Amino acid sequence: MHPLKPSLAMKRPRPPSPPPALSPTPIKPKARPPPPYSLHPKTPPISSNSKKPKPHPNWVPLSLSQSELALPLTFPTGQTFRWKQTGPLQYTGTIGPHLLSLKHLHNGDVSYFIHSTPSESAAKLALLDFLNVVISLAKLWEVFSENDSRFAELAKYLKGARVLRQDPVECLVQFLCSSNNNIGRITKMVDFISSLGTYLGTVGGFEFHEFPSLERLSVVSEEELRQAGFGYRAKYITGTVNVLQSKPDGGAQWLLSLRKLDLQETFDALCTLPGVGPKVAACIALFSLDQHHAIPVDTHVWQIARRYLLPELADARLTPKLCSRVAEAFVSKYGAYAGWAQTLLFISELPSQKALLPSNFWDSEEKKSAKTKDRKHCSSDESYS
């Protein structure tokens, strides 16, 4: 099978199980694959102290099936730290000046609700762009499944794990916060940064703000960020903002221009920013810059690669050189959208998502792993005989 051609010009923290839903009503599971999604009956009201929001009167179908977008497999899995779970199978966040919620209907399809926006038509266009809807997930997964039987098996139970197309400034700042960090602290840092932007409303007990502009961030001092608990990351954020502000056409436009470059050029450009190394650069490239074959290599992805792509490296230690080899192995296996394939494989390792897989799937995985170790042990013994 020939690799797909792109249709347009991921250490990452292990996310925890999604926070509990506001309504405690249990969701009755059905036979796999995959479990259907239930519907939250009410929409959390926007608070009365918002700045004259223009609400949309109804939930509106998004014309995306569960196989194209599964919210629990997309939002709480480490791509973004700004979207909150505000109900069962419902997530709320901001895209520019728009405050929106997404949730699954009874049949698994996705609908959206606009809480606040200066323009409903602009809000929908921004949402569709953010969700990368021009890329057919089903078609990608069909090709991945033809090339990888294990991927095909996972795809039966984990449909709809979509890669987002975030604003580059927002994505960059979030992943500067993620460096050597845990999910709880990352979220607190991102919430602090977000609170510097324009308040858009409160949904489900969470306050939402438009992400602050570079101009607004430029007046935040390193000391302020340190006092807020950012530690050494404070200097990276202020330093990066200063560098971006010095760009002739503006930092936001400079970042957007990286979408037109090839992957290595994008990496090289991003790594000129304070605090951005190969791993952070790969996350930014994949989740905001249309670099669909970027592979963020952390310890989790390294483990996946050793087990399924590069078993000969089972006892090796991860080095910068091996990071490149891992990325190359993913691209060789999955082609021009390798980052999307890697996203599903990463998600399948999360405890919250393993629960969606049948027990016999992991029993089979453990047996295969044991056989591989036995073969390696025998081979090792023979080589020293």
Short mmCIF file of the C-alpha atoms (twelve columns), coordinates in Angstrom:
data_MODEL
# 
_entry.id   MODEL 
# 
loop_
_atom_site.group_PDB 
_atom_site.id 
_atom_site.type_symbol 
_atom_site.label_atom_id 
_atom_site.label_alt_id 
_atom_site.label_comp_id 
_atom_site.label_asym_id 
_atom_site.label_seq_id 
_atom_site.Cartn_x 
_atom_site.Cartn_y 
_atom_site.Cartn_z 
_atom_site.pdbx_PDB_model_num 
ATOM 1   C CA . MET A 1   0.000   0.000   0.000  1 
ATOM 2   C CA . HIS A 2   1.421   3.325   -0.947 1 
ATOM 3   C CA . PRO A 3   1.643   5.930   1.865  1 
ATOM 4   C CA . LEU A 4   -1.041  8.574   1.837  1 
ATOM 5   C CA . LYS A 5   -0.178  11.970  0.479  1 
ATOM 6   C CA . PRO A 6   -1.015  14.914  2.740  1 
ATOM 7   C CA . SER A 7   -4.276  16.575  1.783  1 
ATOM 8   C CA . LEU A 8   -3.284  19.957  3.229  1 
ATOM 9   C CA . ALA A 9   -0.978  22.712  3.207  1 
ATOM 10  C CA . MET A 10  3.250   13.902  20.374 1 
ATOM 11  C CA . LYS A 11  8.513   13.501  27.680 1 
ATOM 12  C CA . ARG A 12  4.426   14.004  26.827 1 
ATOM 13  C CA . PRO A 13  2.561   13.528  30.129 1 
ATOM 14  C CA . ARG A 14  0.323   10.518  30.599 1 
ATOM 15  C CA . PRO A 15  -3.163  11.943  31.003 1 
ATOM 16  C CA . PRO A 16  -5.299  10.621  33.871 1 
ATOM 17  C CA . SER A 17  -8.798  9.276   33.622 1 
ATOM 18  C CA . PRO A 18  -11.253 12.006  32.666 1 
ATOM 19  C CA . PRO A 19  -12.776 13.919  35.605 1 
ATOM 20  C CA . PRO A 20  -16.128 12.666  36.901 1 
ATOM 21  C CA . ALA A 21  -19.204 13.851  35.134 1 
ATOM 22  C CA . LEU A 22  -21.430 16.476  36.727 1 
ATOM 23  C CA . SER A 23  -24.450 14.170  36.697 1 
ATOM 24  C CA . PRO A 24  -23.819 10.881  38.523 1 
ATOM 25  C CA . THR A 25  -26.254 8.896   36.399 1 
ATOM 26  C CA . PRO A 26  -24.383 5.759   35.317 1 
ATOM 27  C CA . ILE A 27  -23.912 4.933   31.682 1 
ATOM 28  C CA . LYS A 28  -24.850 1.346   30.932 1 
ATOM 29  C CA . PRO A 29  -22.217 -0.301  28.760 1 
ATOM 30  C CA . LYS A 30  -23.221 -2.424  25.849 1 
ATOM 31  C CA . ALA A 31  -21.468 -5.074  23.878 1 
ATOM 32  C CA . ARG A 32  -18.204 -4.086  22.210 1 
ATOM 33  C CA . PRO A 33  -17.080 -2.855  19.776 1 
ATOM 34  C CA . PRO A 34  -17.383 0.030   20.561 1 
ATOM 35  C CA . PRO A 35  -19.563 1.069   23.530 1 
ATOM 36  C CA . PRO A 36  -22.206 3.586   22.495 1 
ATOM 37  C CA . TYR A 37  -22.232 7.029   24.004 1 
ATOM 38  C CA . SER A 38  -25.091 8.321   26.129 1 
ATOM 39  C CA . LEU A 39  -26.519 11.824  26.108 1 
ATOM 40  C CA . HIS A 40  -26.388 14.408  28.858 1 
ATOM 41  C CA . PRO A 41  -29.963 15.786  29.111 1 
ATOM 42  C CA . LYS A 42  -29.151 19.350  30.085 1 
ATOM 43  C CA . THR A 43  -26.754 22.050  28.965 1 
ATOM 44  C CA . PRO A 44  -24.849 23.757  31.804 1 
ATOM 45  C CA . PRO A 45  -25.953 27.384  31.779 1 
ATOM 46  C CA . ILE A 46  -23.487 30.131  31.112 1 
ATOM 47  C CA . SER A 47  -23.053 32.390  34.136 1 
ATOM 48  C CA . SER A 48  -24.948 35.623  34.348 1 
ATOM 49  C CA . ASN A 49  -21.791 37.706  34.834 1 
ATOM 50  C CA . SER A 50  -20.411 37.007  31.350 1 
ATOM 51  C CA . LYS A 51  -19.897 39.930  29.033 1 
ATOM 52  C CA . LYS A 52  -23.196 39.938  27.151 1 
ATOM 53  C CA . PRO A 53  -22.759 36.585  25.391 1 
ATOM 54  C CA . LYS A 54  -24.681 35.863  22.269 1 
ATOM 55  C CA . PRO A 55  -26.007 32.348  22.887 1 
ATOM 56  C CA . HIS A 56  -27.100 29.920  20.222 1 
ATOM 57  C CA . PRO A 57  -30.581 28.624  21.042 1 
ATOM 58  C CA . ASN A 58  -29.959 24.907  20.405 1 
ATOM 59  C CA . TRP A 59  -27.520 22.059  20.167 1 
ATOM 60  C CA . VAL A 60  -26.644 21.726  16.502 1 
ATOM 61  C CA . PRO A 61  -25.558 18.500  14.738 1 
ATOM 62  C CA . LEU A 62  -21.970 18.711  13.485 1 
ATOM 63  C CA . SER A 63  -22.315 16.027  10.814 1 
ATOM 64  C CA . LEU A 64  -19.486 14.034  12.365 1 
ATOM 65  C CA . SER A 65  -20.033 10.415  13.332 1 
ATOM 66  C CA . GLN A 66  -18.348 8.715   16.286 1 
ATOM 67  C CA . SER A 67  -15.912 7.054   13.889 1 
ATOM 68  C CA . GLU A 68  -14.728 10.509  12.810 1 
ATOM 69  C CA . LEU A 69  -14.645 12.137  16.260 1 
ATOM 70  C CA . ALA A 70  -14.777 10.523  19.710 1 
ATOM 71  C CA . LEU A 71  -14.574 13.333  22.267 1 
ATOM 72  C CA . PRO A 72  -13.202 11.176  25.168 1 
ATOM 73  C CA . LEU A 73  -10.427 9.925   22.870 1 
ATOM 74  C CA . THR A 74  -9.524  13.389  21.601 1 
ATOM 75  C CA . PHE A 75  -9.729  16.017  24.349 1 
ATOM 76  C CA . PRO A 76  -8.424  14.447  27.605 1 
ATOM 77  C CA . THR A 77  -5.504  12.658  25.971 1 
ATOM 78  C CA . GLY A 78  -2.707  15.253  26.060 1 
ATOM 79  C CA . GLN A 79  -3.195  17.277  22.886 1 
ATOM 80  C CA . THR A 80  -4.718  20.265  24.647 1 
ATOM 81  C CA . PHE A 81  -5.124  21.269  28.299 1 
ATOM 82  C CA . ARG A 82  -7.765  23.970  27.831 1 
ATOM 83  C CA . TRP A 83  -10.890 21.925  27.164 1 
ATOM 84  C CA . LYS A 84  -12.862 20.780  30.223 1 
ATOM 85  C CA . GLN A 85  -15.340 17.978  30.706 1 
ATOM 86  C CA . THR A 86  -18.586 19.755  31.585 1 
ATOM 87  C CA . GLY A 87  -20.981 16.807  31.416 1 
ATOM 88  C CA . PRO A 88  -21.114 13.137  30.461 1 
ATOM 89  C CA . LEU A 89  -19.441 12.923  27.059 1 
ATOM 90  C CA . GLN A 90  -19.469 16.727  26.880 1 
ATOM 91  C CA . TYR A 91  -16.425 18.981  26.585 1 
ATOM 92  C CA . THR A 92  -16.236 22.769  26.597 1 
ATOM 93  C CA . GLY A 93  -13.524 25.121  25.436 1 
ATOM 94  C CA . THR A 94  -12.675 28.256  23.532 1 
ATOM 95  C CA . ILE A 95  -11.476 28.743  19.992 1 
ATOM 96  C CA . GLY A 96  -10.420 32.342  19.586 1 
ATOM 97  C CA . PRO A 97  -13.303 34.498  20.883 1 
ATOM 98  C CA . HIS A 98  -15.804 31.634  20.668 1 
ATOM 99  C CA . LEU A 99  -16.970 29.614  23.698 1 
ATOM 100 C CA . LEU A 100 -18.426 26.270  22.634 1 
ATOM 101 C CA . SER A 101 -19.411 22.853  23.947 1 
ATOM 102 C CA . LEU A 102 -19.335 19.542  22.108 1 
ATOM 103 C CA . LYS A 103 -21.165 16.362  23.098 1 
ATOM 104 C CA . HIS A 104 -22.197 12.996  21.742 1 
ATOM 105 C CA . LEU A 105 -25.782 12.248  20.840 1 
ATOM 106 C CA . HIS A 106 -27.424 8.894   21.619 1 
ATOM 107 C CA . ASN A 107 -26.233 7.474   18.302 1 
ATOM 108 C CA . GLY A 108 -22.634 8.634   18.871 1 
ATOM 109 C CA . ASP A 109 -22.775 11.573  16.476 1 
ATOM 110 C CA . VAL A 110 -21.426 14.926  17.668 1 
ATOM 111 C CA . SER A 111 -23.373 18.126  18.245 1 
ATOM 112 C CA . TYR A 112 -22.177 21.570  19.312 1 
ATOM 113 C CA . PHE A 113 -23.564 24.444  21.384 1 
ATOM 114 C CA . ILE A 114 -22.373 28.033  21.077 1 
ATOM 115 C CA . HIS A 115 -22.359 29.718  24.495 1 
ATOM 116 C CA . SER A 116 -20.760 32.988  23.413 1 
ATOM 117 C CA . THR A 117 -19.493 34.349  20.128 1 
ATOM 118 C CA . PRO A 118 -19.307 37.583  18.141 1 
ATOM 119 C CA . SER A 119 -20.390 35.633  15.047 1 
ATOM 120 C CA . GLU A 120 -22.140 32.268  14.837 1 
ATOM 121 C CA . SER A 121 -20.935 31.594  11.302 1 
ATOM 122 C CA . ALA A 122 -17.335 32.401  12.261 1 
ATOM 123 C CA . ALA A 123 -17.660 30.175  15.343 1 
ATOM 124 C CA . LYS A 124 -18.691 27.177  13.250 1 
ATOM 125 C CA . LEU A 125 -15.921 27.727  10.717 1 
ATOM 126 C CA . ALA A 126 -13.358 28.033  13.535 1 
ATOM 127 C CA . LEU A 127 -14.675 24.829  15.123 1 
ATOM 128 C CA . LEU A 128 -14.468 22.850  11.897 1 
ATOM 129 C CA . ASP A 129 -10.912 24.078  11.307 1 
ATOM 130 C CA . PHE A 130 -9.934  23.241  14.909 1 
ATOM 131 C CA . LEU A 131 -11.298 19.707  14.475 1 
ATOM 132 C CA . ASN A 132 -9.357  19.144  11.239 1 
ATOM 133 C CA . VAL A 133 -12.542 17.966  9.517  1 
ATOM 134 C CA . VAL A 134 -11.052 18.163  6.016  1 
ATOM 135 C CA . ILE A 135 -9.181  14.966  6.899  1 
ATOM 136 C CA . SER A 136 -11.212 11.752  6.800  1 
ATOM 137 C CA . LEU A 137 -10.237 9.692   9.829  1 
ATOM 138 C CA . ALA A 138 -12.041 6.641   8.494  1 
ATOM 139 C CA . LYS A 139 -10.016 6.682   5.270  1 
ATOM 140 C CA . LEU A 140 -6.727  7.119   7.132  1 
ATOM 141 C CA . TRP A 141 -7.505  4.256   9.469  1 
ATOM 142 C CA . GLU A 142 -8.476  2.015   6.594  1 
ATOM 143 C CA . VAL A 143 -4.999  2.425   5.132  1 
ATOM 144 C CA . PHE A 144 -3.284  2.044   8.533  1 
ATOM 145 C CA . SER A 145 -5.285  -1.126  9.190  1 
ATOM 146 C CA . GLU A 146 -4.281  -2.632  5.865  1 
ATOM 147 C CA . ASN A 147 -0.619  -2.155  6.802  1 
ATOM 148 C CA . ASP A 148 -0.859  -3.142  10.473 1 
ATOM 149 C CA . SER A 149 -3.118  -5.905  11.826 1 
ATOM 150 C CA . ARG A 150 -2.629  -4.723  15.418 1 
ATOM 151 C CA . PHE A 151 -3.775  -1.227  14.485 1 
ATOM 152 C CA . ALA A 152 -6.795  -2.772  12.748 1 
ATOM 153 C CA . GLU A 153 -7.737  -4.584  15.965 1 
ATOM 154 C CA . LEU A 154 -7.335  -1.462  18.121 1 
ATOM 155 C CA . ALA A 155 -9.349  0.594   15.660 1 
ATOM 156 C CA . LYS A 156 -12.394 -1.600  16.247 1 
ATOM 157 C CA . TYR A 157 -12.642 -0.354  19.834 1 
ATOM 158 C CA . LEU A 158 -11.024 3.105   19.760 1 
ATOM 159 C CA . LYS A 159 -12.701 4.824   16.844 1 
ATOM 160 C CA . GLY A 160 -12.598 8.579   16.514 1 
ATOM 161 C CA . ALA A 161 -9.230  9.544   18.070 1 
ATOM 162 C CA . ARG A 162 -8.703  12.705  16.024 1 
ATOM 163 C CA . VAL A 163 -5.681  15.023  15.858 1 
ATOM 164 C CA . LEU A 164 -6.634  18.659  16.489 1 
ATOM 165 C CA . ARG A 165 -5.485  21.715  14.534 1 
ATOM 166 C CA . GLN A 166 -4.846  24.232  17.295 1 
ATOM 167 C CA . ASP A 167 -3.785  27.847  17.186 1 
ATOM 168 C CA . PRO A 168 0.036   27.703  17.089 1 
ATOM 169 C CA . VAL A 169 0.622   30.324  19.815 1 
ATOM 170 C CA . GLU A 170 -1.776  28.559  22.161 1 
ATOM 171 C CA . CYS A 171 -0.272  25.157  21.398 1 
ATOM 172 C CA . LEU A 172 3.299   26.434  21.827 1 
ATOM 173 C CA . VAL A 173 2.655   27.954  25.265 1 
ATOM 174 C CA . GLN A 174 0.829   24.843  26.470 1 
ATOM 175 C CA . PHE A 175 3.704   22.546  25.567 1 
ATOM 176 C CA . LEU A 176 6.282   24.894  27.098 1 
ATOM 177 C CA . CYS A 177 4.311   24.288  30.311 1 
ATOM 178 C CA . SER A 178 4.431   20.513  29.764 1 
ATOM 179 C CA . SER A 179 8.217   20.165  30.002 1 
ATOM 180 C CA . ASN A 180 9.102   17.576  32.706 1 
ATOM 181 C CA . ASN A 181 5.694   18.080  34.250 1 
ATOM 182 C CA . ASN A 182 2.564   16.191  35.287 1 
ATOM 183 C CA . ILE A 183 -0.950  16.664  33.987 1 
ATOM 184 C CA . GLY A 184 -2.264  18.408  37.111 1 
ATOM 185 C CA . ARG A 185 0.465   21.071  37.178 1 
ATOM 186 C CA . ILE A 186 0.324   21.574  33.429 1 
ATOM 187 C CA . THR A 187 -3.404  22.229  33.622 1 
ATOM 188 C CA . LYS A 188 -2.960  24.722  36.476 1 
ATOM 189 C CA . MET A 189 -0.268  26.581  34.551 1 
ATOM 190 C CA . VAL A 190 -2.319  26.669  31.371 1 
ATOM 191 C CA . ASP A 191 -5.357  27.844  33.355 1 
ATOM 192 C CA . PHE A 192 -3.271  30.672  34.817 1 
ATOM 193 C CA . ILE A 193 -2.064  31.776  31.389 1 
ATOM 194 C CA . SER A 194 -5.582  31.508  29.994 1 
ATOM 195 C CA . SER A 195 -6.994  33.674  32.790 1 
ATOM 196 C CA . LEU A 196 -4.975  36.579  31.380 1 
ATOM 197 C CA . GLY A 197 -7.219  36.629  28.339 1 
ATOM 198 C CA . THR A 198 -10.714 38.019  27.869 1 
ATOM 199 C CA . TYR A 199 -13.343 36.312  30.022 1 
ATOM 200 C CA . LEU A 200 -15.958 34.579  27.881 1 
ATOM 201 C CA . GLY A 201 -18.184 32.807  30.414 1 
ATOM 202 C CA . THR A 202 -18.573 29.977  32.913 1 
ATOM 203 C CA . VAL A 203 -19.848 26.520  31.984 1 
ATOM 204 C CA . GLY A 204 -20.156 23.583  34.348 1 
ATOM 205 C CA . GLY A 205 -18.306 25.477  37.089 1 
ATOM 206 C CA . PHE A 206 -15.301 26.258  34.896 1 
ATOM 207 C CA . GLU A 207 -14.350 29.791  33.819 1 
ATOM 208 C CA . PHE A 208 -13.315 30.155  30.205 1 
ATOM 209 C CA . HIS A 209 -11.167 32.857  28.624 1 
ATOM 210 C CA . GLU A 210 -9.972  33.649  25.166 1 
ATOM 211 C CA . PHE A 211 -6.292  32.725  25.001 1 
ATOM 212 C CA . PRO A 212 -4.221  35.882  25.618 1 
ATOM 213 C CA . SER A 213 -2.428  37.529  22.716 1 
ATOM 214 C CA . LEU A 214 1.348   37.773  22.523 1 
ATOM 215 C CA . GLU A 215 0.982   41.464  23.298 1 
ATOM 216 C CA . ARG A 216 -0.820  40.629  26.545 1 
ATOM 217 C CA . LEU A 217 1.715   37.926  27.445 1 
ATOM 218 C CA . SER A 218 4.598   40.300  26.777 1 
ATOM 219 C CA . VAL A 219 3.721   42.362  29.866 1 
ATOM 220 C CA . VAL A 220 3.809   39.313  32.161 1 
ATOM 221 C CA . SER A 221 7.151   39.089  33.973 1 
ATOM 222 C CA . GLU A 222 9.200   35.995  34.689 1 
ATOM 223 C CA . GLU A 223 8.792   36.709  38.413 1 
ATOM 224 C CA . GLU A 224 5.004   36.724  38.122 1 
ATOM 225 C CA . LEU A 225 5.095   33.311  36.481 1 
ATOM 226 C CA . ARG A 226 7.515   31.933  39.078 1 
ATOM 227 C CA . GLN A 227 5.225   33.111  41.861 1 
ATOM 228 C CA . ALA A 228 2.385   31.326  40.083 1 
ATOM 229 C CA . GLY A 229 4.361   28.046  40.243 1 
ATOM 230 C CA . PHE A 230 5.900   27.838  36.785 1 
ATOM 231 C CA . GLY A 231 9.451   27.325  38.071 1 
ATOM 232 C CA . TYR A 232 12.194  27.319  35.437 1 
ATOM 233 C CA . ARG A 233 9.548   27.223  32.698 1 
ATOM 234 C CA . ALA A 234 8.819   30.893  33.435 1 
ATOM 235 C CA . LYS A 235 11.986  32.032  31.678 1 
ATOM 236 C CA . TYR A 236 11.175  29.879  28.659 1 
ATOM 237 C CA . ILE A 237 7.714   31.377  28.293 1 
ATOM 238 C CA . THR A 238 8.808   34.996  28.683 1 
ATOM 239 C CA . GLY A 239 11.845  34.373  26.501 1 
ATOM 240 C CA . THR A 240 9.793   32.780  23.754 1 
ATOM 241 C CA . VAL A 241 7.219   35.564  23.857 1 
ATOM 242 C CA . ASN A 242 10.023  38.140  23.498 1 
ATOM 243 C CA . VAL A 243 11.495  36.320  20.519 1 
ATOM 244 C CA . LEU A 244 8.118   36.060  18.839 1 
ATOM 245 C CA . GLN A 245 7.372   39.720  19.470 1 
ATOM 246 C CA . SER A 246 10.576  40.629  17.638 1 
ATOM 247 C CA . LYS A 247 9.533   38.892  14.412 1 
ATOM 248 C CA . PRO A 248 9.034   41.439  11.572 1 
ATOM 249 C CA . ASP A 249 5.517   40.323  10.721 1 
ATOM 250 C CA . GLY A 250 4.605   39.369  14.284 1 
ATOM 251 C CA . GLY A 251 5.096   36.113  16.162 1 
ATOM 252 C CA . ALA A 252 1.639   34.716  15.485 1 
ATOM 253 C CA . GLN A 253 2.072   35.158  11.743 1 
ATOM 254 C CA . TRP A 254 5.594   33.689  11.871 1 
ATOM 255 C CA . LEU A 255 4.269   30.557  13.554 1 
ATOM 256 C CA . LEU A 256 1.467   30.211  11.011 1 
ATOM 257 C CA . SER A 257 4.020   30.467  8.200  1 
ATOM 258 C CA . LEU A 258 5.666   27.265  9.477  1 
ATOM 259 C CA . ARG A 259 2.675   25.343  8.162  1 
ATOM 260 C CA . LYS A 260 4.097   25.867  4.684  1 
ATOM 261 C CA . LEU A 261 7.550   24.412  5.450  1 
ATOM 262 C CA . ASP A 262 8.703   20.815  5.418  1 
ATOM 263 C CA . LEU A 263 9.022   18.998  8.739  1 
ATOM 264 C CA . GLN A 264 12.754  19.463  9.320  1 
ATOM 265 C CA . GLU A 265 12.574  23.164  8.520  1 
ATOM 266 C CA . THR A 266 9.664   23.473  10.950 1 
ATOM 267 C CA . PHE A 267 11.651  21.664  13.668 1 
ATOM 268 C CA . ASP A 268 14.695  23.849  13.076 1 
ATOM 269 C CA . ALA A 269 12.624  27.026  13.305 1 
ATOM 270 C CA . LEU A 270 10.768  25.975  16.458 1 
ATOM 271 C CA . CYS A 271 13.986  24.905  18.186 1 
ATOM 272 C CA . THR A 272 15.302  28.476  17.957 1 
ATOM 273 C CA . LEU A 273 12.720  29.383  20.624 1 
ATOM 274 C CA . PRO A 274 13.761  29.196  24.313 1 
ATOM 275 C CA . GLY A 275 12.692  25.924  25.923 1 
ATOM 276 C CA . VAL A 276 11.723  24.186  22.697 1 
ATOM 277 C CA . GLY A 277 13.538  20.918  22.045 1 
ATOM 278 C CA . PRO A 278 12.793  18.115  19.557 1 
ATOM 279 C CA . LYS A 279 9.970   16.561  21.599 1 
ATOM 280 C CA . VAL A 280 8.111   19.827  22.234 1 
ATOM 281 C CA . ALA A 281 8.699   20.872  18.634 1 
ATOM 282 C CA . ALA A 282 7.140   17.621  17.396 1 
ATOM 283 C CA . CYS A 283 4.045   18.169  19.564 1 
ATOM 284 C CA . ILE A 284 3.604   21.714  18.261 1 
ATOM 285 C CA . ALA A 285 4.208   20.605  14.678 1 
ATOM 286 C CA . LEU A 286 1.683   17.754  14.855 1 
ATOM 287 C CA . PHE A 287 -1.054  19.491  16.847 1 
ATOM 288 C CA . SER A 288 -0.989  22.938  15.213 1 
ATOM 289 C CA . LEU A 289 1.240   23.161  12.145 1 
ATOM 290 C CA . ASP A 290 -0.138  20.551  9.731  1 
ATOM 291 C CA . GLN A 291 2.962   18.362  10.057 1 
ATOM 292 C CA . HIS A 292 0.991   15.143  10.066 1 
ATOM 293 C CA . HIS A 293 4.023   12.842  10.139 1 
ATOM 294 C CA . ALA A 294 5.651   14.510  13.149 1 
ATOM 295 C CA . ILE A 295 6.249   11.937  15.904 1 
ATOM 296 C CA . PRO A 296 6.597   13.240  19.479 1 
ATOM 297 C CA . VAL A 297 8.892   10.658  21.078 1 
ATOM 298 C CA . ASP A 298 8.602   10.361  24.847 1 
ATOM 299 C CA . THR A 299 8.993   7.350   27.142 1 
ATOM 300 C CA . HIS A 300 5.518   6.060   26.274 1 
ATOM 301 C CA . VAL A 301 6.062   6.213   22.520 1 
ATOM 302 C CA . TRP A 302 9.529   4.712   23.031 1 
ATOM 303 C CA . GLN A 303 7.949   1.703   24.768 1 
ATOM 304 C CA . ILE A 304 5.439   1.280   21.951 1 
ATOM 305 C CA . ALA A 305 8.222   1.413   19.350 1 
ATOM 306 C CA . ARG A 306 10.365  -1.167  21.166 1 
ATOM 307 C CA . ARG A 307 7.460   -3.599  21.505 1 
ATOM 308 C CA . TYR A 308 5.956   -3.351  18.042 1 
ATOM 309 C CA . LEU A 309 8.247   -1.549  15.581 1 
ATOM 310 C CA . LEU A 310 11.850  -1.963  16.749 1 
ATOM 311 C CA . PRO A 311 11.987  -5.081  18.969 1 
ATOM 312 C CA . GLU A 312 15.738  -5.259  18.423 1 
ATOM 313 C CA . LEU A 313 15.999  -2.175  20.661 1 
ATOM 314 C CA . ALA A 314 14.168  -3.805  23.585 1 
ATOM 315 C CA . ASP A 315 17.137  -3.353  25.942 1 
ATOM 316 C CA . ALA A 316 18.383  -0.051  24.560 1 
ATOM 317 C CA . ARG A 317 18.177  3.317   26.325 1 
ATOM 318 C CA . LEU A 318 16.453  6.232   24.623 1 
ATOM 319 C CA . THR A 319 18.909  8.731   23.144 1 
ATOM 320 C CA . PRO A 320 18.449  11.669  20.743 1 
ATOM 321 C CA . LYS A 321 19.723  9.499   17.915 1 
ATOM 322 C CA . LEU A 322 17.251  6.736   18.747 1 
ATOM 323 C CA . CYS A 323 14.439  9.315   18.926 1 
ATOM 324 C CA . SER A 324 15.055  9.995   15.248 1 
ATOM 325 C CA . ARG A 325 15.110  6.273   14.513 1 
ATOM 326 C CA . VAL A 326 11.771  5.802   16.290 1 
ATOM 327 C CA . ALA A 327 10.209  8.643   14.297 1 
ATOM 328 C CA . GLU A 328 11.544  7.182   11.064 1 
ATOM 329 C CA . ALA A 329 10.116  3.758   11.970 1 
ATOM 330 C CA . PHE A 330 6.648   5.232   12.472 1 
ATOM 331 C CA . VAL A 331 6.788   7.110   9.171  1 
ATOM 332 C CA . SER A 332 8.079   4.036   7.351  1 
ATOM 333 C CA . LYS A 333 5.196   1.986   8.746  1 
ATOM 334 C CA . TYR A 334 2.323   4.466   8.461  1 
ATOM 335 C CA . GLY A 335 3.335   7.047   5.867  1 
ATOM 336 C CA . ALA A 336 2.548   10.735  5.552  1 
ATOM 337 C CA . TYR A 337 -0.002  10.705  8.399  1 
ATOM 338 C CA . ALA A 338 2.127   8.662   10.804 1 
ATOM 339 C CA . GLY A 339 1.464   11.161  13.602 1 
ATOM 340 C CA . TRP A 340 -2.215  10.280  13.489 1 
ATOM 341 C CA . ALA A 341 -1.450  6.546   13.756 1 
ATOM 342 C CA . GLN A 342 0.946   7.173   16.641 1 
ATOM 343 C CA . THR A 343 -1.778  9.137   18.419 1 
ATOM 344 C CA . LEU A 344 -4.091  6.118   18.501 1 
ATOM 345 C CA . LEU A 345 -1.296  3.783   19.610 1 
ATOM 346 C CA . PHE A 346 -0.397  6.194   22.426 1 
ATOM 347 C CA . ILE A 347 -4.022  6.514   23.544 1 
ATOM 348 C CA . SER A 348 -4.460  2.735   23.594 1 
ATOM 349 C CA . GLU A 349 -1.805  2.553   26.331 1 
ATOM 350 C CA . LEU A 350 -3.712  4.875   28.698 1 
ATOM 351 C CA . PRO A 351 -5.486  3.074   31.582 1 
ATOM 352 C CA . SER A 352 -8.770  4.865   30.886 1 
ATOM 353 C CA . GLN A 353 -8.766  3.613   27.304 1 
ATOM 354 C CA . LYS A 354 -7.474  0.111   28.007 1 
ATOM 355 C CA . ALA A 355 -10.794 -0.438  29.789 1 
ATOM 356 C CA . LEU A 356 -12.514 -0.147  26.401 1 
ATOM 357 C CA . LEU A 357 -10.558 -3.096  25.031 1 
ATOM 358 C CA . PRO A 358 -11.644 -6.702  25.664 1 
ATOM 359 C CA . SER A 359 -9.540  -8.605  28.198 1 
ATOM 360 C CA . ASN A 360 -8.616  -11.229 25.612 1 
ATOM 361 C CA . PHE A 361 -6.920  -8.491  23.571 1 
ATOM 362 C CA . TRP A 362 -4.351  -7.844  26.318 1 
ATOM 363 C CA . ASP A 363 -4.059  -11.571 27.101 1 
ATOM 364 C CA . SER A 364 -3.028  -12.076 23.499 1 
ATOM 365 C CA . GLU A 365 -0.603  -9.113  23.706 1 
ATOM 366 C CA . GLU A 366 1.080   -10.559 26.807 1 
ATOM 367 C CA . LYS A 367 1.501   -13.966 25.180 1 
ATOM 368 C CA . LYS A 368 3.078   -12.405 22.096 1 
ATOM 369 C CA . SER A 369 5.425   -10.350 24.282 1 
ATOM 370 C CA . ALA A 370 6.449   -13.450 26.252 1 
ATOM 371 C CA . LYS A 371 7.185   -15.369 23.057 1 
ATOM 372 C CA . THR A 372 9.320   -12.504 21.757 1 
ATOM 373 C CA . LYS A 373 11.343  -12.425 25.011 1 
ATOM 374 C CA . ASP A 374 11.790  -16.194 24.914 1 
ATOM 375 C CA . ARG A 375 13.059  -16.081 21.335 1 
ATOM 376 C CA . LYS A 376 15.476  -13.288 22.225 1 
ATOM 377 C CA . HIS A 377 16.720  -15.197 25.278 1 
ATOM 378 C CA . CYS A 378 17.334  -18.336 23.226 1 
ATOM 379 C CA . SER A 379 19.088  -16.350 20.548 1 
ATOM 380 C CA . SER A 380 21.268  -14.731 23.185 1 
ATOM 381 C CA . ASP A 381 22.176  -18.076 24.710 1 
ATOM 382 C CA . GLU A 382 23.113  -19.507 21.334 1 
ATOM 383 C CA . SER A 383 25.346  -16.566 20.484 1 
ATOM 384 C CA . TYR A 384 27.478  -17.230 23.582 1 
ATOM 385 C CA . SER A 385 27.624  -20.998 23.136 1 
# 
